[in-house]
PDB file of C-alpha atoms in Angstrom:
ATOM      1  CA  MET T   1       0.000   0.000   0.000  1.00 42.00           C
ATOM      2  CA  SER T   2       1.406   3.355  -0.967  1.00 39.00           C
ATOM      3  CA  LEU T   3       1.120   6.073   1.627  1.00 41.00           C
ATOM      4  CA  ALA T   4       0.474   9.708   0.823  1.00 39.00           C
ATOM      5  CA  ARG T   5       3.641  11.644   1.484  1.00 36.00           C
ATOM      6  CA  ILE T   6       3.257  14.954   3.243  1.00 35.00           C
ATOM      7  CA  ALA T   7       6.145  17.220   2.386  1.00 35.00           C
ATOM      8  CA  VAL T   8       8.120  18.865   5.150  1.00 36.00           C
ATOM      9  CA  PRO T   9       7.208  22.577   5.073  1.00 34.00           C
ATOM     10  CA  ALA T  10       9.726  24.867   3.438  1.00 29.00           C
ATOM     11  CA  LEU T  11      10.234  26.651   6.748  1.00 29.00           C
ATOM     12  CA  ILE T  12       9.786  25.070  10.171  1.00 30.00           C
ATOM     13  CA  LEU T  13      10.842  27.253  13.070  1.00 29.00           C
ATOM     14  CA  LEU T  14      10.343  26.982  16.786  1.00 30.00           C
ATOM     15  CA  ALA T  15       8.638  29.901  18.476  1.00 29.00           C
ATOM     16  CA  ALA T  16      11.320  31.938  20.185  1.00 28.00           C
ATOM     17  CA  GLY T  17       9.011  33.667  22.645  1.00 30.00           C
ATOM     18  CA  GLY T  18       5.798  33.017  24.504  1.00 33.00           C
ATOM     19  CA  CYS T  19       3.953  35.661  22.501  1.00 32.00           C
ATOM     20  CA  SER T  20       4.890  34.287  19.098  1.00 33.00           C
ATOM     21  CA  ARG T  21       2.086  32.894  16.984  1.00 33.00           C
ATOM     22  CA  THR T  22       2.077  30.878  13.796  1.00 33.00           C
ATOM     23  CA  GLY T  23       2.752  33.222  10.890  1.00 31.00           C
ATOM     24  CA  ASP T  24       3.907  36.164  13.048  1.00 30.00           C
ATOM     25  CA  ILE T  25       6.343  38.453  11.254  1.00 25.00           C
ATOM     26  CA  GLU T  26       9.081  39.742  13.522  1.00 34.00           C
ATOM     27  CA  ALA T  27      10.841  42.959  12.592  1.00 34.00           C
ATOM     28  CA  SER T  28      12.080  44.323  15.892  1.00 36.00           C
ATOM     29  CA  GLY T  29      15.777  45.011  16.463  1.00 38.00           C
ATOM     30  CA  GLY T  30      16.494  45.320  12.760  1.00 40.00           C
ATOM     31  CA  GLY T  31      15.816  41.618  12.121  1.00 42.00           C
ATOM     32  CA  ALA T  32      13.043  40.047  10.136  1.00 43.00           C
ATOM     33  CA  GLY T  33      11.653  36.567   9.833  1.00 45.00           C
ATOM     34  CA  ILE T  34       8.620  34.357  10.072  1.00 42.00           C
ATOM     35  CA  THR T  35       8.100  32.301  13.204  1.00 46.00           C
ATOM     36  CA  ALA T  36       6.072  29.094  12.996  1.00 50.00           C
ATOM     37  CA  VAL T  37       5.184  26.975  15.973  1.00 56.00           C
ATOM     38  CA  ARG T  38       6.370  23.378  15.791  1.00 68.00           C
ATOM     39  CA  THR T  39       5.170  20.750  18.246  1.00 81.00           C
ATOM     40  CA  ALA T  40       6.011  17.108  18.842  1.00 88.00           C
ATOM     41  CA  CYS T  41       2.468  16.115  17.864  1.00 92.00           C
ATOM     42  CA  PRO T  42       2.199  14.186  14.599  1.00 94.00           C
ATOM     43  CA  ILE T  43       0.386  15.407  11.520  1.00 92.00           C
ATOM     44  CA  VAL T  44      -2.913  13.505  11.227  1.00 96.00           C
ATOM     45  CA  ALA T  45      -4.172  12.603   7.754  1.00 95.00           C
ATOM     46  CA  VAL T  46      -5.799   9.987   5.525  1.00 97.00           C
ATOM     47  CA  PRO T  47      -3.425   8.517   2.910  1.00 95.00           C
ATOM     48  CA  ALA T  48      -4.488   8.998  -0.695  1.00 94.00           C
ATOM     49  CA  GLY T  49      -6.696   6.203  -1.971  1.00 95.00           C
ATOM     50  CA  THR T  50      -7.569   4.765   1.465  1.00 97.00           C
ATOM     51  CA  GLY T  51     -10.443   7.029   2.483  1.00 97.00           C
ATOM     52  CA  ASP T  52     -13.162   4.908   0.897  1.00 97.00           C
ATOM     53  CA  ILE T  53     -13.878   1.259   0.191  1.00 98.00           C
ATOM     54  CA  THR T  54     -16.156  -0.593  -2.228  1.00 97.00           C
ATOM     55  CA  LEU T  55     -17.445  -4.145  -1.753  1.00 97.00           C
ATOM     56  CA  PHE T  56     -18.721  -6.095  -4.739  1.00 97.00           C
ATOM     57  CA  ASN T  57     -21.070  -9.056  -5.129  1.00 95.00           C
ATOM     58  CA  PRO T  58     -19.622 -11.251  -6.517  1.00 95.00           C
ATOM     59  CA  PRO T  59     -16.336 -10.099  -4.890  1.00 92.00           C
ATOM     60  CA  ALA T  60     -14.225 -10.612  -8.027  1.00 91.00           C
ATOM     61  CA  SER T  61     -16.415  -8.369 -10.179  1.00 92.00           C
ATOM     62  CA  ARG T  62     -15.633  -4.724 -10.797  1.00 91.00           C
ATOM     63  CA  ASP T  63     -18.818  -3.966 -12.711  1.00 92.00           C
ATOM     64  CA  ALA T  64     -20.833  -1.015 -11.444  1.00 93.00           C
ATOM     65  CA  ALA T  65     -23.939  -3.207 -11.325  1.00 94.00           C
ATOM     66  CA  ALA T  66     -22.150  -5.530  -8.875  1.00 96.00           C
ATOM     67  CA  ILE T  67     -21.449  -2.844  -6.265  1.00 97.00           C
ATOM     68  CA  ASP T  68     -22.794  -4.103  -2.946  1.00 97.00           C
ATOM     69  CA  VAL T  69     -21.651  -1.645  -0.245  1.00 98.00           C
ATOM     70  CA  THR T  70     -19.587   1.525  -0.297  1.00 98.00           C
ATOM     71  CA  ALA T  71     -18.153   3.359   2.689  1.00 98.00           C
ATOM     72  CA  ALA T  72     -16.208   6.559   3.277  1.00 98.00           C
ATOM     73  CA  LEU T  73     -14.012   7.541   6.196  1.00 97.00           C
ATOM     74  CA  THR T  74     -14.721  11.154   7.167  1.00 97.00           C
ATOM     75  CA  ASN T  75     -14.753  13.708   9.977  1.00 97.00           C
ATOM     76  CA  VAL T  76     -11.225  12.806  11.096  1.00 97.00           C
ATOM     77  CA  GLN T  77     -10.256  14.664  14.263  1.00 96.00           C
ATOM     78  CA  SER T  78      -7.439  14.310  16.752  1.00 96.00           C
ATOM     79  CA  THR T  79      -6.296  15.323  20.210  1.00 96.00           C
ATOM     80  CA  CYS T  80      -2.655  15.219  21.273  1.00 95.00           C
ATOM     81  CA  ASN T  81      -0.985  15.142  24.658  1.00 94.00           C
ATOM     82  CA  ASP T  82       2.708  15.986  24.370  1.00 90.00           C
ATOM     83  CA  ALA T  83       3.317  16.831  28.031  1.00 89.00           C
ATOM     84  CA  GLY T  84       5.134  13.606  28.918  1.00 89.00           C
ATOM     85  CA  ASP T  85       7.892  11.393  27.576  1.00 93.00           C
ATOM     86  CA  GLN T  86       5.380   9.799  25.212  1.00 94.00           C
ATOM     87  CA  VAL T  87       3.403  11.908  22.741  1.00 95.00           C
ATOM     88  CA  VAL T  88      -0.050  10.307  22.670  1.00 96.00           C
ATOM     89  CA  THR T  89      -2.458  11.149  19.855  1.00 96.00           C
ATOM     90  CA  ASN T  90      -6.083   9.991  19.822  1.00 97.00           C
ATOM     91  CA  VAL T  91      -7.791   9.970  16.440  1.00 97.00           C
ATOM     92  CA  THR T  92     -11.552   9.748  15.928  1.00 97.00           C
ATOM     93  CA  PHE T  93     -13.508   9.439  12.702  1.00 98.00           C
ATOM     94  CA  ASP T  94     -16.852   8.469  11.202  1.00 98.00           C
ATOM     95  CA  VAL T  95     -17.605   5.794   8.623  1.00 98.00           C
ATOM     96  CA  LEU T  96     -20.550   6.538   6.348  1.00 98.00           C
ATOM     97  CA  ALA T  97     -21.779   3.444   4.507  1.00 98.00           C
ATOM     98  CA  ARG T  98     -24.361   2.847   1.805  1.00 98.00           C
ATOM     99  CA  ARG T  99     -25.655  -0.402   0.356  1.00 97.00           C
ATOM    100  CA  ALA T 100     -26.937  -0.653  -3.178  1.00 96.00           C
ATOM    101  CA  GLN T 101     -30.211  -2.393  -2.354  1.00 95.00           C
ATOM    102  CA  PRO T 102     -32.511  -2.277   0.674  1.00 95.00           C
ATOM    103  CA  GLY T 103     -32.927  -5.526   2.542  1.00 95.00           C
ATOM    104  CA  PRO T 104     -33.069  -7.099   5.981  1.00 97.00           C
ATOM    105  CA  ALA T 105     -30.968  -5.814   8.862  1.00 97.00           C
ATOM    106  CA  ARG T 106     -27.314  -6.416   8.144  1.00 97.00           C
ATOM    107  CA  THR T 107     -23.930  -5.796   9.750  1.00 98.00           C
ATOM    108  CA  VAL T 108     -20.906  -5.054   7.566  1.00 98.00           C
ATOM    109  CA  THR T 109     -17.398  -4.974   9.043  1.00 98.00           C
ATOM    110  CA  PHE T 110     -14.578  -2.927   7.543  1.00 98.00           C
ATOM    111  CA  PRO T 111     -10.877  -3.168   8.445  1.00 98.00           C
ATOM    112  CA  TYR T 112      -8.995   0.065   9.070  1.00 98.00           C
ATOM    113  CA  PHE T 113      -5.445   0.910  10.054  1.00 97.00           C
ATOM    114  CA  ILE T 114      -3.577   3.465  12.104  1.00 97.00           C
ATOM    115  CA  THR T 115       0.075   3.890  11.231  1.00 96.00           C
ATOM    116  CA  VAL T 116       2.932   6.130  12.293  1.00 96.00           C
ATOM    117  CA  VAL T 117       5.199   7.405   9.525  1.00 95.00           C
ATOM    118  CA  ARG T 118       8.513   9.118  10.200  1.00 93.00           C
ATOM    119  CA  GLY T 119      10.208  11.500   7.799  1.00 91.00           C
ATOM    120  CA  GLY T 120       7.472  11.158   5.168  1.00 88.00           C
ATOM    121  CA  ASN T 121       8.184   7.566   4.127  1.00 87.00           C
ATOM    122  CA  ALA T 122       9.336   5.291   6.990  1.00 91.00           C
ATOM    123  CA  VAL T 123       6.539   3.283   8.633  1.00 94.00           C
ATOM    124  CA  VAL T 124       7.557   2.789  12.269  1.00 92.00           C
ATOM    125  CA  ALA T 125       4.310   1.306  13.643  1.00 94.00           C
ATOM    126  CA  LYS T 126       1.004   0.020  12.327  1.00 96.00           C
ATOM    127  CA  ARG T 127      -2.116  -1.566  13.791  1.00 96.00           C
ATOM    128  CA  VAL T 128      -5.214  -2.886  12.039  1.00 97.00           C
ATOM    129  CA  HIS T 129      -8.656  -2.715  13.659  1.00 97.00           C
ATOM    130  CA  GLN T 130     -12.232  -3.509  12.653  1.00 97.00           C
ATOM    131  CA  ILE T 131     -15.282  -1.266  12.592  1.00 98.00           C
ATOM    132  CA  ALA T 132     -18.829  -2.542  12.103  1.00 98.00           C
ATOM    133  CA  VAL T 133     -21.747  -0.607  10.599  1.00 98.00           C
ATOM    134  CA  GLN T 134     -25.283  -1.836  11.108  1.00 98.00           C
ATOM    135  CA  PHE T 135     -27.958  -1.366   8.473  1.00 98.00           C
ATOM    136  CA  GLY T 136     -31.471  -1.366   9.822  1.00 97.00           C
ATOM    137  CA  ASP T 137     -34.207  -3.350   8.109  1.00 97.00           C
ATOM    138  CA  GLY T 138     -34.802  -1.701   4.732  1.00 96.00           C
ATOM    139  CA  GLN T 139     -32.248   1.038   5.322  1.00 97.00           C
ATOM    140  CA  LEU T 140     -29.759   1.982   2.641  1.00 98.00           C
ATOM    141  CA  ARG T 141     -27.444   4.062   4.843  1.00 98.00           C
ATOM    142  CA  ALA T 142     -25.600   3.394   8.075  1.00 98.00           C
ATOM    143  CA  GLN T 143     -22.975   5.145  10.158  1.00 98.00           C
ATOM    144  CA  ALA T 144     -20.438   4.213  12.823  1.00 98.00           C
ATOM    145  CA  SER T 145     -17.743   6.035  14.767  1.00 98.00           C
ATOM    146  CA  GLY T 146     -14.226   4.717  15.200  1.00 97.00           C
ATOM    147  CA  GLN T 147     -11.078   5.650  17.052  1.00 95.00           C
ATOM    148  CA  ALA T 148      -7.395   4.794  17.227  1.00 95.00           C
ATOM    149  CA  SER T 149      -4.339   6.074  19.028  1.00 95.00           C
ATOM    150  CA  THR T 150      -0.601   6.419  18.528  1.00 95.00           C
ATOM    151  CA  SER T 151       2.318   6.869  20.895  1.00 94.00           C
ATOM    152  CA  ILE T 152       5.605   8.478  19.838  1.00 94.00           C
ATOM    153  CA  ASP T 153       8.753   8.884  21.883  1.00 92.00           C
ATOM    154  CA  ARG T 154       9.036  12.596  22.605  1.00 91.00           C
ATOM    155  CA  ALA T 155      12.829  12.546  22.259  1.00 91.00           C
ATOM    156  CA  ALA T 156      12.517  11.210  18.707  1.00 91.00           C
ATOM    157  CA  ALA T 157      10.106  14.035  17.799  1.00 89.00           C
ATOM    158  CA  THR T 158      12.355  16.750  19.231  1.00 86.00           C
ATOM    159  CA  LEU T 159      14.863  18.587  17.085  1.00 84.00           C
ATOM    160  CA  PRO T 160      18.509  18.503  18.220  1.00 83.00           C
ATOM    161  CA  GLN T 161      19.547  21.694  19.994  1.00 83.00           C
ATOM    162  CA  ASP T 162      22.073  22.725  17.326  1.00 79.00           C
ATOM    163  CA  VAL T 163      19.422  22.397  14.600  1.00 77.00           C
ATOM    164  CA  ARG T 164      16.928  24.400  16.656  1.00 75.00           C
ATOM    165  CA  GLU T 165      19.488  27.154  17.094  1.00 76.00           C
ATOM    166  CA  ARG T 166      20.165  27.301  13.363  1.00 75.00           C
ATOM    167  CA  LEU T 167      16.475  27.500  12.562  1.00 72.00           C
ATOM    168  CA  THR T 168      15.624  30.144  15.162  1.00 71.00           C
ATOM    169  CA  ARG T 169      18.735  32.302  14.786  1.00 70.00           C
ATOM    170  CA  ARG T 170      17.739  35.904  14.091  1.00 68.00           C
ATOM    171  CA  ARG T 171      18.908  37.107  10.711  1.00 64.00           C
ATOM    172  CA  ARG T 172      19.396  40.767   9.912  1.00 63.00           C
ATOM    173  CA  ALA T 173      18.786  42.283   6.509  1.00 60.00           C
ATOM    174  CA  GLY T 174      22.006  42.660   4.545  1.00 54.00           C
ATOM    175  CA  GLU T 175      23.808  39.833   6.304  1.00 58.00           C
ATOM    176  CA  GLU T 176      24.957  36.932   4.166  1.00 57.00           C
ATOM    177  CA  ALA T 177      23.177  34.457   6.445  1.00 55.00           C
ATOM    178  CA  ALA T 178      19.869  36.279   5.928  1.00 53.00           C
ATOM    179  CA  ALA T 179      19.747  35.126   2.308  1.00 52.00           C
ATOM    180  CA  MET T 180      20.420  31.477   3.182  1.00 64.00           C
ATOM    181  CA  ASP T 181      17.624  29.043   3.956  1.00 66.00           C
ATOM    182  CA  PRO T 182      18.777  26.738   6.785  1.00 66.00           C
ATOM    183  CA  LEU T 183      16.745  23.920   5.232  1.00 65.00           C
ATOM    184  CA  ALA T 184      18.958  24.105   2.148  1.00 70.00           C
ATOM    185  CA  ASP T 185      21.519  22.256   4.257  1.00 74.00           C
ATOM    186  CA  PRO T 186      20.878  18.501   3.832  1.00 78.00           C
ATOM    187  CA  ALA T 187      21.873  17.863   7.458  1.00 76.00           C
ATOM    188  CA  VAL T 188      19.292  20.333   8.766  1.00 80.00           C
ATOM    189  CA  ARG T 189      16.640  19.142   6.364  1.00 80.00           C
ATOM    190  CA  GLY T 190      17.315  15.536   7.350  1.00 79.00           C
ATOM    191  CA  ALA T 191      17.097  16.339  11.067  1.00 83.00           C
ATOM    192  CA  VAL T 192      13.748  18.095  10.573  1.00 83.00           C
ATOM    193  CA  ALA T 193      12.409  15.149   8.560  1.00 84.00           C
ATOM    194  CA  ALA T 194      13.608  12.637  11.165  1.00 88.00           C
ATOM    195  CA  ALA T 195      11.757  14.545  13.915  1.00 89.00           C
ATOM    196  CA  THR T 196       8.561  14.873  11.854  1.00 89.00           C
ATOM    197  CA  PHE T 197       5.892  12.209  12.336  1.00 94.00           C
ATOM    198  CA  GLU T 198       2.509  11.535  10.747  1.00 94.00           C
ATOM    199  CA  ALA T 199      -0.391   9.546  12.184  1.00 96.00           C
ATOM    200  CA  LEU T 200      -2.263   8.133   9.199  1.00 96.00           C
ATOM    201  CA  VAL T 201      -5.641   6.418   9.314  1.00 97.00           C
ATOM    202  CA  GLY T 202      -7.530   4.746   6.479  1.00 97.00           C
ATOM    203  CA  PHE T 203      -9.273   1.608   5.306  1.00 98.00           C
ATOM    204  CA  GLN T 204      -7.057  -1.493   5.172  1.00 98.00           C
ATOM    205  CA  LEU T 205      -7.500  -2.305   1.487  1.00 97.00           C
ATOM    206  CA  THR T 206      -6.444  -5.262  -0.573  1.00 96.00           C
ATOM    207  CA  GLU T 207      -4.226  -4.580  -3.580  1.00 94.00           C
ATOM    208  CA  ASP T 208      -7.272  -4.933  -5.856  1.00 94.00           C
ATOM    209  CA  GLN T 209      -9.325  -2.510  -3.745  1.00 96.00           C
ATOM    210  CA  LEU T 210      -6.539   0.067  -3.723  1.00 95.00           C
ATOM    211  CA  LYS T 211      -6.098  -0.288  -7.478  1.00 94.00           C
ATOM    212  CA  TYR T 212      -9.850   0.215  -7.940  1.00 94.00           C
ATOM    213  CA  ASN T 213      -9.769   3.409  -5.872  1.00 94.00           C
ATOM    214  CA  VAL T 214      -6.792   4.807  -7.755  1.00 91.00           C
ATOM    215  CA  THR T 215      -7.914   3.960 -11.298  1.00 88.00           C
ATOM    216  CA  ARG T 216     -11.693   4.372 -11.262  1.00 82.00           C
TER     217      ARG T 216
END
């Protein structure tokens, strides 16, 4: 399964003061720069192609007339606690399902995953769970709520001190360093990537199901 890669932002800086806010432009003291707040909490997202699932009857068919049940993963939200040694992120979401034909009450179970990706491409942890949606008698639509959690070592999600200093160093107009992007240095860029984590949630698809989602 290919995972959507979320690029490291072109500029990731740690807030230098308690009053700094994301996007603040600092111009005091003859210096200028943009300060962005970076936390140890992972980016939460749904990988491309895994946000919906289609079941067919018969299973091997890919004809539109054979579609049995479709479902979409939506309303993804997260809360993060980064106060301790472990950064714990809880992810919640809804699954909205629809069957092609009304019928008797029916329960359909879908597999979904939660995975932690480091540096945009390295999967460091993954768990697969199940979520069941229950169609009432004669109902075409059903809904269920799911949840998952991740735990990341805070030290791994923290930038080394020397990299933090390079990123937050004040640069004055006219200085040679002011025209240089710290992230142009492969060592700095690599350190930022290594400390950047994503918590990705989506349906656990077979190769055929993923191919269907990508090519339909």
